[in-house]
XYZ file of C-alpha atoms in Angstrom:
326
model
C 89.214 76.229 115.728
C 91.452 78.064 117.644
C 92.521 81.738 117.882
C 95.786 82.822 116.342
C 96.740 86.303 114.701
C 96.544 87.389 111.173
C 100.549 86.683 110.628
C 100.174 83.224 112.124
C 97.221 82.565 109.569
C 99.372 83.817 106.590
C 102.248 81.603 107.719
C 100.098 78.738 107.886
C 98.716 78.961 104.620
C 102.099 79.269 103.184
C 103.136 76.495 104.774
C 100.130 74.431 103.511
C 100.550 75.491 99.878
C 104.364 74.392 100.207
C 103.604 71.223 101.874
C 100.958 70.339 99.262
C 102.284 71.459 95.729
C 105.891 71.105 94.828
C 105.583 73.700 92.295
C 104.943 76.235 94.945
C 107.874 78.239 96.128
C 108.591 81.615 97.611
C 110.654 84.451 96.903
C 111.363 87.698 98.325
C 114.074 90.015 100.256
C 115.618 88.464 103.656
C 112.138 85.644 103.620
C 114.736 83.153 104.643
C 116.357 82.956 107.817
C 115.290 86.178 108.719
C 111.432 85.387 108.303
C 110.519 88.019 105.991
C 110.517 91.809 106.863
C 107.002 91.241 109.356
C 108.005 87.424 109.957
C 105.224 85.900 107.643
C 107.500 83.168 106.057
C 109.141 82.412 109.641
C 110.404 78.898 110.065
C 109.818 77.915 106.322
C 113.217 77.913 105.332
C 114.037 75.081 107.966
C 111.162 72.970 106.277
C 111.373 73.288 102.930
C 115.242 74.385 102.113
C 116.501 77.486 100.099
C 115.338 75.796 97.063
C 111.827 76.753 97.820
C 112.203 79.866 100.117
C 114.202 81.985 97.807
C 115.964 84.970 99.286
C 116.514 87.577 96.361
C 118.720 90.774 95.980
C 117.218 94.335 96.626
C 115.305 94.362 93.287
C 111.508 94.483 93.179
C 111.830 94.237 89.302
C 113.993 91.318 88.982
C 111.818 89.647 91.685
C 108.666 90.169 89.774
C 110.130 89.397 86.596
C 111.521 85.952 87.488
C 108.291 85.382 89.291
C 106.367 85.855 85.899
C 109.067 83.672 83.844
C 108.576 80.677 86.353
C 104.721 80.901 86.338
C 104.653 80.619 82.761
C 106.910 77.461 82.799
C 104.529 75.841 85.130
C 105.696 76.820 88.599
C 103.468 78.657 91.003
C 105.530 81.427 92.968
C 104.317 83.508 95.673
C 106.417 86.611 95.873
C 106.777 88.957 98.990
C 107.151 92.715 98.236
C 107.962 93.998 101.646
C 106.017 97.306 101.563
C 103.426 98.211 99.069
C 105.060 101.280 98.155
C 107.754 98.904 96.391
C 105.561 97.528 93.538
C 106.470 100.992 91.877
C 109.347 99.523 90.967
C 108.220 96.333 89.488
C 104.916 97.680 87.733
C 106.464 96.694 84.295
C 106.495 93.362 85.055
C 103.003 93.401 86.961
C 101.281 95.345 84.638
C 102.597 94.894 81.016
C 103.711 91.715 81.396
C 101.877 89.314 84.035
C 98.336 91.274 83.701
C 98.975 90.747 79.892
C 100.423 87.416 78.857
C 97.406 84.966 79.246
C 95.754 87.469 76.745
C 98.524 88.023 74.290
C 99.392 84.452 73.958
C 95.479 83.415 72.998
C 94.997 81.603 76.376
C 98.117 79.288 75.694
C 99.854 80.722 78.473
C 99.420 81.155 82.459
C 100.830 83.266 84.761
C 99.591 81.663 88.381
C 101.762 83.984 90.680
C 100.721 85.770 93.804
C 102.391 89.020 95.218
C 102.388 89.265 98.672
C 102.924 92.941 100.295
C 102.147 95.063 103.113
C 100.471 98.347 103.144
C 98.742 101.370 105.021
C 99.651 103.313 107.754
C 99.937 103.469 111.542
C 103.269 102.435 112.468
C 105.154 105.694 111.734
C 106.676 104.438 108.650
C 106.358 108.082 106.862
C 105.718 108.395 103.237
C 107.512 106.034 101.408
C 106.277 102.964 103.421
C 102.613 103.298 104.457
C 100.730 104.064 101.352
C 97.701 101.691 99.927
C 98.029 101.661 96.377
C 95.632 98.593 95.930
C 93.383 100.690 93.747
C 96.145 100.977 91.367
C 96.275 97.244 90.230
C 92.542 97.115 90.630
C 92.803 99.437 87.375
C 94.714 96.959 85.182
C 92.593 94.052 83.172
C 94.036 90.917 84.148
C 95.244 91.173 87.734
C 92.931 89.958 90.891
C 93.029 92.029 93.686
C 92.332 90.599 97.350
C 92.475 92.483 100.709
C 91.349 90.630 103.589
C 90.730 92.424 106.853
C 90.575 89.448 109.218
C 93.082 86.323 110.311
C 90.248 84.116 108.815
C 89.731 85.577 105.813
C 93.941 86.194 105.096
C 94.407 82.244 105.215
C 91.226 81.233 103.045
C 91.692 83.905 100.651
C 95.475 83.166 100.437
C 94.852 79.639 99.437
C 92.509 80.813 96.676
C 94.840 83.294 95.425
C 97.599 80.448 95.308
C 95.231 77.564 93.344
C 94.298 80.595 90.785
C 96.024 80.598 87.329
C 95.553 84.394 87.039
C 98.307 86.673 88.677
C 96.862 87.763 92.523
C 98.051 90.925 94.200
C 97.357 90.306 97.814
C 97.679 93.216 100.388
C 98.130 92.762 104.003
C 97.707 96.145 106.414
C 100.776 96.045 108.510
C 98.574 96.939 111.586
C 96.615 93.416 110.927
C 99.578 91.366 111.717
C 98.799 91.302 115.264
C 95.350 90.787 115.194
C 93.851 87.710 116.434
C 90.694 85.803 115.019
C 89.375 82.435 114.836
C 90.552 80.439 112.155
C 90.215 76.633 111.395
C 93.254 74.337 111.754
C 94.143 72.855 108.255
C 93.568 74.346 104.660
C 90.373 75.923 103.364
C 89.466 78.142 100.554
C 87.261 81.302 100.414
C 86.247 81.769 96.853
C 87.723 85.198 95.302
C 84.652 87.613 94.472
C 82.852 86.884 97.396
C 81.929 89.457 100.003
C 81.307 88.918 103.563
C 78.583 90.680 105.624
C 80.339 91.291 108.623
C 77.350 92.773 110.442
C 73.626 92.955 109.517
C 71.896 96.198 109.629
C 69.048 98.009 108.452
C 69.804 102.100 108.233
C 72.802 102.217 106.685
C 75.106 99.892 104.383
C 78.896 100.690 105.102
C 81.456 99.097 102.370
C 84.738 98.828 104.185
C 88.096 97.918 103.045
C 91.309 96.445 104.785
C 91.802 98.250 108.191
C 88.956 100.141 107.910
C 86.391 97.249 108.360
C 87.326 96.808 112.055
C 86.984 100.420 112.338
C 83.729 100.023 110.916
C 82.559 97.515 113.228
C 83.423 99.460 116.002
C 81.376 102.241 114.953
C 78.225 100.253 114.421
C 78.612 98.826 117.769
C 78.529 102.471 119.538
C 75.785 103.449 116.719
C 73.499 100.649 117.975
C 73.248 102.279 121.348
C 71.922 105.527 119.431
C 69.369 103.375 117.645
C 71.532 103.516 114.068
C 71.728 100.063 112.287
C 74.828 99.702 110.247
C 75.511 96.944 107.780
C 79.135 96.516 107.277
C 80.396 94.860 104.059
C 84.050 93.349 103.304
C 84.329 92.961 99.749
C 87.492 91.145 100.777
C 88.467 91.060 96.908
C 88.408 94.292 94.958
C 88.732 92.338 91.741
C 86.674 90.373 91.189
C 84.155 92.434 93.144
C 80.899 91.232 94.597
C 78.647 93.671 93.419
C 75.409 91.550 93.554
C 75.895 91.826 97.880
C 76.640 95.739 97.791
C 73.681 96.486 95.499
C 71.259 94.009 97.404
C 72.319 95.919 100.507
C 71.899 99.505 99.506
C 68.396 98.414 98.140
C 67.602 97.212 101.725
C 68.930 100.369 103.724
C 68.921 103.138 101.370
C 72.401 105.033 102.297
C 75.588 104.083 101.446
C 78.966 104.872 103.006
C 81.935 103.724 101.614
C 85.450 103.862 104.058
C 89.325 102.997 102.885
C 92.372 104.033 104.043
C 93.708 105.017 100.431
C 93.465 108.407 99.253
C 90.322 109.424 98.493
C 90.791 111.131 95.328
C 90.552 108.510 92.623
C 90.045 105.605 95.479
C 88.297 102.674 95.169
C 85.443 104.103 96.886
C 84.436 106.098 93.499
C 84.319 102.689 91.489
C 81.722 101.456 94.448
C 79.801 104.783 94.417
C 79.560 104.516 90.554
C 78.617 100.946 90.693
C 75.441 101.864 92.715
C 74.440 105.018 90.835
C 74.209 102.973 87.926
C 72.165 100.002 89.186
C 68.898 99.736 90.193
C 69.775 100.393 93.901
C 70.355 103.933 93.022
C 66.355 104.476 93.113
C 66.547 103.079 96.753
C 68.856 105.897 98.251
C 67.551 108.298 100.430
C 70.544 110.325 101.128
C 73.715 111.093 98.495
C 76.166 108.295 98.702
C 79.236 109.421 101.231
C 82.949 108.551 100.801
C 85.607 108.477 103.623
C 89.161 108.436 102.352
C 92.835 109.271 102.999
C 93.586 112.973 102.801
C 95.581 114.025 99.588
C 99.019 114.437 101.073
C 101.898 112.061 101.577
C 101.730 110.101 104.459
C 103.428 111.912 107.287
C 105.632 110.382 109.593
C 104.621 112.486 112.873
C 102.182 110.333 114.755
C 99.569 112.722 115.510
C 99.566 114.011 111.544
C 99.608 110.345 110.639
C 96.642 109.461 112.544
C 94.868 112.464 110.906
C 95.587 111.939 107.621
C 93.277 108.634 107.517
C 89.593 108.262 108.312
C 89.297 107.102 112.441
C 86.338 106.039 114.242
C 84.908 109.297 115.273
C 84.436 110.144 111.191
C 82.663 107.240 110.831
C 80.608 107.998 113.200
C 80.075 111.462 112.061
C 79.197 110.281 108.549
C 76.483 107.744 109.406
C 74.957 110.293 111.766
C 74.927 112.705 108.877
C 73.247 110.340 106.424
C 70.704 109.487 109.333
C 70.378 113.524 109.850
C 71.361 113.230 113.304
């Protein structure tokens, strides 16, 4: 066990997958000698060559289409779309092709592709390069959606995604790349659909995704000094979603706070809230469910405005105190 960055954990998983399975190959813009937009593929073209680490033209639609076709013929492509905003250009291939083919072919064809992409704000990339669109793809039957928050989770979940015979959307937050965590050397797999309780608590269940997991843990640490105990749950995968862990936690605490960076309106928090409202956990609720999400505005470029466009530590603290009538 050693401490490495989230970015290094992604790179290691890709390296191990390429070494283990000749069917695995990478495609994306500038992923070769340049090492990808954020450096996730650095050093891989030197080890595996341009046939397996393929630079592509600036066409996300062509990239996704080539991945679907190659996956149907038995290969296992991993594609990189530099910013999650640009999945909009590839939506036909992802939503109408990749997600539907296994069903439309009566189970005779599979599409084992992974689409890696970087999302989220905090880097000053403005409105066209800072969106959190994971909820879009979570809405589509046939796509699995992964959103790791730590280096450990990123490596183990990426291996699980690569081995899955379904198309997997793999969302990485840009601010997470430089964060460090304890990660085993060598391959390990974290099953999709298994949430992680990042901190046990008794008063409030916090379901947080992506970058909001760290902020929620920071809030939990601060609130502990005030006698408020937060249980922080990271779903890790939106599809499949570990509903059992969430429901059991809410039954224990009687309070639920959901936090994500994506716009609150029609965000994944509404899905989690309805899940609890439609379950036996509803009868354990002592207070109405609270949701925190991004404001319904294009992401500002100006740093101070960008900061206020999404939930921050102080917002989580205020929401938790409200749930406790503090």
